[in-house]
Coordinates of C-alpha atoms in Angstrom, one line a residue:
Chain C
X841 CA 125.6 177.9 71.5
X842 CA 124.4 175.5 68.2
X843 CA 126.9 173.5 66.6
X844 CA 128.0 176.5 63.9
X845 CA 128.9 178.7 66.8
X846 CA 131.1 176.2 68.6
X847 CA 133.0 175.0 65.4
X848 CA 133.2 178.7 63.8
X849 CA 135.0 179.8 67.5
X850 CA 137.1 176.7 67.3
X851 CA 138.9 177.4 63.7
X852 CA 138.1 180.9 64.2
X853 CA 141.7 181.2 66.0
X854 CA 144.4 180.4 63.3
X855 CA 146.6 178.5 65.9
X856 CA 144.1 176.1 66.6
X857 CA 143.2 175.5 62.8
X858 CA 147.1 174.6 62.8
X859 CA 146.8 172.3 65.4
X860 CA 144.2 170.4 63.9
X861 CA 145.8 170.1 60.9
X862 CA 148.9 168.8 62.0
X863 CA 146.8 166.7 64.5
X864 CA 144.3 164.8 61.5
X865 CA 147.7 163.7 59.9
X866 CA 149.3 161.9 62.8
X867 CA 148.6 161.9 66.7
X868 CA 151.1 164.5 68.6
X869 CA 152.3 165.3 71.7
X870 CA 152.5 168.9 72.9
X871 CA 156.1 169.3 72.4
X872 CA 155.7 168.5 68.9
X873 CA 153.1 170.9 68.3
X874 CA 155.1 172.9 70.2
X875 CA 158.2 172.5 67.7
X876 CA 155.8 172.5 64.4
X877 CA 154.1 175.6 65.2
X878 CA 157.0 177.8 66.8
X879 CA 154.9 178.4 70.1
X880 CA 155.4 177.7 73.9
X881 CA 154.0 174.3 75.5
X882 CA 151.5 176.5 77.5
X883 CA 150.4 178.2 74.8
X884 CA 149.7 174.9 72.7
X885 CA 148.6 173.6 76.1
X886 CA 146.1 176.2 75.8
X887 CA 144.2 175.4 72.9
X888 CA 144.3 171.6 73.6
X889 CA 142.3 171.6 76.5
X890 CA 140.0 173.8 74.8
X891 CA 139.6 171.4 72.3
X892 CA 139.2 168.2 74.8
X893 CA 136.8 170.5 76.8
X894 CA 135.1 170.4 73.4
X895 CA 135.0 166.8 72.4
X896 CA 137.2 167.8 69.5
X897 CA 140.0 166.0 70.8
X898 CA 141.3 163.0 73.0
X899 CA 144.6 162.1 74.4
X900 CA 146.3 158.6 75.0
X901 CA 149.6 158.0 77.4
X902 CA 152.2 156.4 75.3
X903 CA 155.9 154.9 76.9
X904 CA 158.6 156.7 75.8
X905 CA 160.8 153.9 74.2
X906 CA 163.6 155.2 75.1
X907 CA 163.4 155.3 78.8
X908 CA 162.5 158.3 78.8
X909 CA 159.3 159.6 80.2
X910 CA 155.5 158.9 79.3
X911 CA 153.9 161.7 77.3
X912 CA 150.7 162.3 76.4
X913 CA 149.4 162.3 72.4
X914 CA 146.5 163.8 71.0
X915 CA 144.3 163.0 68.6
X916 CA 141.0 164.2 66.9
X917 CA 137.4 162.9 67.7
X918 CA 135.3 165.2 65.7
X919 CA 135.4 166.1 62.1
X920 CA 132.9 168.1 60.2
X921 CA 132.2 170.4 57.3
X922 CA 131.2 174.1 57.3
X923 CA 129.9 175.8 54.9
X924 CA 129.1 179.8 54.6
X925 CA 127.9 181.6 51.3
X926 CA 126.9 185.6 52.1
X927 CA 126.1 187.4 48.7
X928 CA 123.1 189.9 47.1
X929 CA 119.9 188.1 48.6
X930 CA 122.0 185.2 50.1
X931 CA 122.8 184.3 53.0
X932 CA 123.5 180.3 53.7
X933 CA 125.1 178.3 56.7
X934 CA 125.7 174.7 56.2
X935 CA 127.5 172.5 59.1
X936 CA 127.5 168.6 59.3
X937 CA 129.7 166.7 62.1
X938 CA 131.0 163.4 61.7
X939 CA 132.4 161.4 64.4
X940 CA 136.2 160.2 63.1
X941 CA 135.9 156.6 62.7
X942 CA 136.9 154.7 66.4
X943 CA 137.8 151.6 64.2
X944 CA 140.0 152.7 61.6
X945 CA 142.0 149.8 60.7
X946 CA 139.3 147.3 59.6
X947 CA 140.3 147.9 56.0
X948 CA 144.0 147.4 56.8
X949 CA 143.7 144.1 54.8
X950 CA 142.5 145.9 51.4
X951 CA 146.0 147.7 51.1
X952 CA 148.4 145.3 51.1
X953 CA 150.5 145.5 47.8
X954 CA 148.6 149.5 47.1
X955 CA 151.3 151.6 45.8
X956 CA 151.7 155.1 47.0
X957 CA 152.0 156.1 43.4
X958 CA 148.2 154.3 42.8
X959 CA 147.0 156.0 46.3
X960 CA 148.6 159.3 45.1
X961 CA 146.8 158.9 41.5
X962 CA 143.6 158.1 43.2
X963 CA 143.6 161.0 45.1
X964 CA 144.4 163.3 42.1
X965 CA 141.5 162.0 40.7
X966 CA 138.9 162.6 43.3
X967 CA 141.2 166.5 43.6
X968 CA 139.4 166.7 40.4
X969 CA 136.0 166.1 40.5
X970 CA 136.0 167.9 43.5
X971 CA 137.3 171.0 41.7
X972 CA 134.6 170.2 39.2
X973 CA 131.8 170.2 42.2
X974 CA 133.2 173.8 42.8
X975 CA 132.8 175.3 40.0
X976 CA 129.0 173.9 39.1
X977 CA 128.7 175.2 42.7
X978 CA 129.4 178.3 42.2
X979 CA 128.1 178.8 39.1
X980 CA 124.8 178.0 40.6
X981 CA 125.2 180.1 43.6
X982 CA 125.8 183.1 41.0
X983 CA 122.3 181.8 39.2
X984 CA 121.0 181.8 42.7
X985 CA 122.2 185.8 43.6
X986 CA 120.9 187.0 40.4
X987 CA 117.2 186.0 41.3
X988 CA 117.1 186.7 44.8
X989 CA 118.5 190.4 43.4
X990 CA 115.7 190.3 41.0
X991 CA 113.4 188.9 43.7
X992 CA 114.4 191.9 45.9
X993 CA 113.5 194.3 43.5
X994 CA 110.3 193.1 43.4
X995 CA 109.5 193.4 46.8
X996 CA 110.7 196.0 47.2
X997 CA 108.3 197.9 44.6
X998 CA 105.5 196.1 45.8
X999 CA 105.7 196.7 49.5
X1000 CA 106.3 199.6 51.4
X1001 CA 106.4 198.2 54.8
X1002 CA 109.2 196.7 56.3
X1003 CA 107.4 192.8 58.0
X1004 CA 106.0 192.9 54.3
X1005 CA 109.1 192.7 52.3
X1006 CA 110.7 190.2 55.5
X1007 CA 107.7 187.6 54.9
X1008 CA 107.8 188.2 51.3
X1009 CA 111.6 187.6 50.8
X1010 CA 110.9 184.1 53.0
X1011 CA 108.6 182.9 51.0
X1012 CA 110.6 183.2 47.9
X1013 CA 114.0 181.6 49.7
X1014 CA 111.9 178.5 51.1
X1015 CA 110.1 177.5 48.3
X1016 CA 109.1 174.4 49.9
X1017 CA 107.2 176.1 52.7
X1018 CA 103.8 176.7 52.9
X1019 CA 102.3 180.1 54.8
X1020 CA 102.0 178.0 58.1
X1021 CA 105.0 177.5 58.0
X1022 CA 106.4 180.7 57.0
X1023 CA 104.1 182.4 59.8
X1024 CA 105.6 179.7 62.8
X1025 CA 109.2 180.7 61.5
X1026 CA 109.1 184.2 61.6
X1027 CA 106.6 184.0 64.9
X1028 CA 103.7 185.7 63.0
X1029 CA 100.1 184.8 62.7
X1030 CA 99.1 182.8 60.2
X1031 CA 96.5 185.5 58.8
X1032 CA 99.3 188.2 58.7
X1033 CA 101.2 186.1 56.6
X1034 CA 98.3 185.2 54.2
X1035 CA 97.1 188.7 54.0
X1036 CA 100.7 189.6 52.6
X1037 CA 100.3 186.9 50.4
X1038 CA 97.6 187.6 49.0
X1039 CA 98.5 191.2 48.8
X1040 CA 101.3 190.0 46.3
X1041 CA 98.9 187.4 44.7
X1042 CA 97.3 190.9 43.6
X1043 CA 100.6 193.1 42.7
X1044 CA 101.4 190.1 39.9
X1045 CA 97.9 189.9 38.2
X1046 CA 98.4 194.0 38.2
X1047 CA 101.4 193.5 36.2
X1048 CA 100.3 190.9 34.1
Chain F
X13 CA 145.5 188.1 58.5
X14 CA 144.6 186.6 55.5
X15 CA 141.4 186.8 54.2
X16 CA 140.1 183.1 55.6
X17 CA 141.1 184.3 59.6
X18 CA 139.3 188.2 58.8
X19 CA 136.2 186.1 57.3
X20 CA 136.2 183.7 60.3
X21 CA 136.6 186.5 62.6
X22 CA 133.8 188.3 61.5
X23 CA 131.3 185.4 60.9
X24 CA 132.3 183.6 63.9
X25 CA 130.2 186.3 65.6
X26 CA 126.4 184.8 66.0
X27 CA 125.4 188.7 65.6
X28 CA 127.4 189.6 63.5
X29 CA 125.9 187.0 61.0
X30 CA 122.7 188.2 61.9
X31 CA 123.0 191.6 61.2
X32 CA 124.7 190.2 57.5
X33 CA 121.9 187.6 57.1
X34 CA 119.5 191.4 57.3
X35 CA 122.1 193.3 55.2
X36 CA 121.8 191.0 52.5
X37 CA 118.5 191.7 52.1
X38 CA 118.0 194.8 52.1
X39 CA 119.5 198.0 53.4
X40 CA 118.9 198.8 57.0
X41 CA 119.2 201.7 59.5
X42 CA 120.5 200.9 63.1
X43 CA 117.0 201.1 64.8
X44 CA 115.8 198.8 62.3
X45 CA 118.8 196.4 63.7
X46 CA 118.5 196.8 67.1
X47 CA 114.5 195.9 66.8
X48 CA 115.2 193.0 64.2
X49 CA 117.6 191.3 66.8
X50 CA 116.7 192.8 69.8
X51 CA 120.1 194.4 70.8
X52 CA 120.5 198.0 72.3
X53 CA 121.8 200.5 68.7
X54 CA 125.3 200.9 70.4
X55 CA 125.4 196.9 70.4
X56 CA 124.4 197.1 66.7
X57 CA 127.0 200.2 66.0
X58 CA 129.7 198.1 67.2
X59 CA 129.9 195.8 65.1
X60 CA 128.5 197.7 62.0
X61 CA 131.2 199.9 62.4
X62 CA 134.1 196.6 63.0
X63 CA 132.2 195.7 59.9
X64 CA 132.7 199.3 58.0
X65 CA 136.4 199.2 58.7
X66 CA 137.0 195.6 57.1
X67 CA 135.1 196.8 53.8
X68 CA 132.1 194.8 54.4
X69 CA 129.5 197.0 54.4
X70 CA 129.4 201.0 53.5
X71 CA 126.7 203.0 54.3
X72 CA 124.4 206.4 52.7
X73 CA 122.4 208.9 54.4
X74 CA 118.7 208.9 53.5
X75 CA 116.4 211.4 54.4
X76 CA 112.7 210.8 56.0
X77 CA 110.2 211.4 54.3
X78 CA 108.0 211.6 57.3
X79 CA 109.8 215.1 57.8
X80 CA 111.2 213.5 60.6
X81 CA 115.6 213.8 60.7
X82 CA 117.5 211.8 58.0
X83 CA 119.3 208.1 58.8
X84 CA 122.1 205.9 57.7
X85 CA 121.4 203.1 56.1
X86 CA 124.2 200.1 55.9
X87 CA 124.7 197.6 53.2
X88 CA 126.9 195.0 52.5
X89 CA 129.5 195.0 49.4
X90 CA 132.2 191.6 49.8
X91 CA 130.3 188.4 49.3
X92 CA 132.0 185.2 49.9
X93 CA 132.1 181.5 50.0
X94 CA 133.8 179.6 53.1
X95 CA 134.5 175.9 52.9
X96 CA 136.5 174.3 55.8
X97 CA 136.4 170.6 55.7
X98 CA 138.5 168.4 59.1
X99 CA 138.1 164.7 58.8
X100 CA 140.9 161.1 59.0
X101 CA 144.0 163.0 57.2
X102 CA 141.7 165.9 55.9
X103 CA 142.8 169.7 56.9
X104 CA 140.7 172.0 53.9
X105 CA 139.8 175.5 53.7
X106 CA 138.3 177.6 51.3
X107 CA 137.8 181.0 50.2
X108 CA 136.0 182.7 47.8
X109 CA 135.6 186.7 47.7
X110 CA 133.2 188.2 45.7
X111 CA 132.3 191.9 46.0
X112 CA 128.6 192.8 45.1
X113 CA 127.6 194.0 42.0
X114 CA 127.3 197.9 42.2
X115 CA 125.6 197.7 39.3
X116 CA 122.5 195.0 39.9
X117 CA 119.9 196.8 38.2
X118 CA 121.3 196.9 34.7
X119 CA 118.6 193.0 34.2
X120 CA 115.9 195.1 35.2
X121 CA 113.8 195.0 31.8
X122 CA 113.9 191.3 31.8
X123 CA 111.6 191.0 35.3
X124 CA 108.9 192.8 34.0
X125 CA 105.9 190.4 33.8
X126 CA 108.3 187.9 35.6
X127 CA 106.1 186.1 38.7
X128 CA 107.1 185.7 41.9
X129 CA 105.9 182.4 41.6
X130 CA 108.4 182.0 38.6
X131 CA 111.3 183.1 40.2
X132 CA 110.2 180.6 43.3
X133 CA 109.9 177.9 41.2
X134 CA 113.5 178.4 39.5
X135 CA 114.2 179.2 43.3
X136 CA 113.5 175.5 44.1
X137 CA 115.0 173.8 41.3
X138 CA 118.7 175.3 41.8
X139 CA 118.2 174.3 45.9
X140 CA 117.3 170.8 44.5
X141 CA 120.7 170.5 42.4
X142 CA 122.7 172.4 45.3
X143 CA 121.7 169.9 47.5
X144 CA 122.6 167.1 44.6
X145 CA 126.1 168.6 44.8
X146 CA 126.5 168.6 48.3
X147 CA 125.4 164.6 48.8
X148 CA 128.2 164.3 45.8
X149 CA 130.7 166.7 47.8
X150 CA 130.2 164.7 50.8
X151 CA 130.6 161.1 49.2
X152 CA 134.3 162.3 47.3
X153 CA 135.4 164.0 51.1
X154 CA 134.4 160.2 52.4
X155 CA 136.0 158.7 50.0
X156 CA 139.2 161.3 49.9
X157 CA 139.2 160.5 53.7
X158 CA 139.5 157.1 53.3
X159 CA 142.2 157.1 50.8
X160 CA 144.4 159.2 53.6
X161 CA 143.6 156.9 56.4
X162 CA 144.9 154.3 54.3
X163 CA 147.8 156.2 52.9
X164 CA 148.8 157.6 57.2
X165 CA 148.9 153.9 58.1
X166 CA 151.1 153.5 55.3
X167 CA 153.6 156.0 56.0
X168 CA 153.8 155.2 59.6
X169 CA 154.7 151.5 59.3
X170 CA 157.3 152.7 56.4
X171 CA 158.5 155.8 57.9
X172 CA 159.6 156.2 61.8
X173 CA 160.9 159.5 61.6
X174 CA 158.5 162.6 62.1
X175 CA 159.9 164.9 59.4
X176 CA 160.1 161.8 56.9
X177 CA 156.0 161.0 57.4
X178 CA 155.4 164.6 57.0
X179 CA 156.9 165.0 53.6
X180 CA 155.5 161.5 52.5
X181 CA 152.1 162.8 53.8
X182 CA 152.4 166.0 51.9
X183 CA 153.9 164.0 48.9
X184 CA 150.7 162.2 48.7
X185 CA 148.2 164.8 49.3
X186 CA 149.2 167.0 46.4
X187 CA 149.3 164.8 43.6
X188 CA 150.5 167.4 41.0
X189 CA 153.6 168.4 43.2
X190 CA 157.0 168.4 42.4
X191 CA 159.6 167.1 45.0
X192 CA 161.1 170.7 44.2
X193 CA 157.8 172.3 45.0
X194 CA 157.6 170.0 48.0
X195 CA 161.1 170.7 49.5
X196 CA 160.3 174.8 48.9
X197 CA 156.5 174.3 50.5
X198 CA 157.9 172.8 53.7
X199 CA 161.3 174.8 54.0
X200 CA 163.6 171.8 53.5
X201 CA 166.3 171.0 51.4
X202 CA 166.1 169.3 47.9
X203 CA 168.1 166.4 48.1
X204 CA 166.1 165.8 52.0
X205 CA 163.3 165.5 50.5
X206 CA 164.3 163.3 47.4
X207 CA 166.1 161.1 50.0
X208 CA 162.7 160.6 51.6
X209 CA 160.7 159.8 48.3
X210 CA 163.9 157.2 47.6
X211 CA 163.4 155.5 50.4
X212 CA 159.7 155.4 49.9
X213 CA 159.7 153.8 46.2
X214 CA 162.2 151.9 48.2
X215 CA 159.6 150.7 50.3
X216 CA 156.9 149.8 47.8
X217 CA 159.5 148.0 45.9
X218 CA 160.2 145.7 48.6
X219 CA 156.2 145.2 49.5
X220 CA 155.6 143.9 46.3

C-alpha cells in the first residue's frame, strides 16, 4: 500500500477522523475519548492501536495525581495533507506527510506577553488568505476541466483506437514529459508512442 | 453520511480510483475495465455498480458497430475536490461537489484550429501556478500550525480543566465566532462558556 492508500483508510472511518481531531488539540487518554465521542473504551481502543500500528500515534504513561492510577495518553506523530480533485478530464491525487515536530517548545520564549486576542487575530488573518488560496484554486481547476474537455474532444475525433486516445490524453496532462517518458509510464515502446505522435502531429496540420 | 465520509468511502478504494481516474477520461465498457486494470468484469461490476447507486457514474447502451451485441458504457457525473489537512492543533476537511457539465460541447466552435500543442502549453502554465498555490497553501498551514502550538501551550498552563481548554481552543480557532455561537457549536450553556472566556481575559490581564 503507498502512502495515499494508508492515510485515505485511516480518515476514511469517521470515528477515527474524530479521534484525531480531538487528539491534535491536546494528548488524551482512552477514557476521554471515550467520554468525547460517546463510544465504549474497546471501541476507541480499537482505532488506537490501529493508529500506533501505523505510526500515526504514540502514547506516554502519566501519574494520576490524584492517587489514582497511571493511564496512558496519546498523542499524534504524523501529520499530512491530502488532496483529491476528480472532474471532466481530471483526475489528481496530492499527499505530503510531515512528521509533528518532536521539539515543540523551543519557541516557548517568543510568547510571553502574546495575547489570545493577537493569536486569535493572527489566525483570522491567515483563515483568510487561505480562503483566498481556495478560490484562485478552484478557479484554476475549472480553467483546467474546460481544456482537458476540449482536449478530449480532440482525441477523440482524431483517434479511433482506444491505446491512441490513452497515450494521446498523457501527453497532453504531462506537458513536461517527453515521448520516452510517456512510452516508460504507460509501459509502451518508445516507437508506439512516437508513431501516435506523429499521427497527431498530422491530424493538426490537416486542420490548419 | 455526509458527503466527506461517502467521498472517502469511495476513493479510499485504490480501484475504485482507478476505474474514476479511466472514467474521467472517457467512457468505458466493463471489458475495457477489467483489461485496463487487470481485474476479472465481476470485480469491475462491483464497484461500478457501488458507484451507480451513490450517483457517481450513470451509464448508456451503445451498440457495435462491428455487428457484434451492444455494451454499456459508464461515465462519471459528481466531480469533487477533497482537502483534509492534520498537523500541531490542525483537524481540516474539505469538500467541494461539483456535478459534470451535461452540456460540455456547447465551446465546441472555439477549438476548431486550436493545437494540441496550444492547449499543452496553457496545460503547463495553469500546473505551474497550481503548484505556486500549493507551496503558498503549505507555508499559511505551517504557519497556522504554529500559531496553534503556541496558542495549546497557552491554554494548558491557563486552563486545568478539560471542558475549559476545549472552549478556549475552539474560541481561538474560529476567529469570527460568537461566544453564543461557541456555547450552541459545543452544546454548552451561555453563561459556561462566557465564564470560561472571563477567566481567560482574566488571564492575559494578569500576564501582562
Amino acid at each position: 500500500m503507498d502512502e495515499l492508500d494508508v492515510l485515505l483508510s485511516v480518515i476514511e472511518n469517521p470515528t477515527r477522523r474524530r479521534i484525531l481531531e480531538a487528539l491534535v488539540r491536546e494528548p488524551h487518554y482512552p477514557l476521554q475519548l471515550s467520554r468525547e465521542l460517546g463510544l465504549s473504551q474497546q471501541g476507541i481502543m480499537k482505532h488506537l492501536r490501529m493508529l500506533e500500528e501505523l505510526d500515526m500515534v504514540r502514547s506516554f504513561t502519566e501519574e494520576s495525581d490524584q492517587g489514582g492510577p497511571s493511564r496512558r495518553r496519546y498523542f499524534p506523530t504524523t501529520g499530512f495533507t491530502i488532496v483529491v480533485d476528480i472532474g471532466p478530464g481530471l483526475f489528481n491525487t496530492e499527499v505530503a506527510v510531515r512528521p509533528f515536530d518532536d521539539e515543540p517548545q523551543t519557541t516557548a520564549s517568543h510568547e510571553d506577553g502574546r495575547r489570545i486576542k493577537d493569536l486569535r487575530a493572527e489566525l483570522g488573518r491567515i483563515d483568510r488568505e487561505l480562503d483566498e488560496l481556495k478560490e484562485r484554486r478552484s478557479r484554476l481547476i475549472h480553467e483546467k476541466e474546460g481544456l482537458l474537455e476540449m482536449a478530449g474532444r480532440m482525441v477523440d475525433s482524431a483517434f479511433h483506437d482506444y491505446q491512441g486516445r490513452k497515450v494521446v490524453y498523457e501527453y497532453i496532462l504531462h506537458p513536461e514529459m517527453e515521448p520516452r517518458d510517456l512510452a516508460r509510464g504507460l509501459g509502451l515502446r518508445d516507437d508506439t508512442v512516437e508513431g501516435i505522435l506523429r499521427q497527431l502531429e498530422g491530424e493538426n496540420d490537416r486542420r490548419e
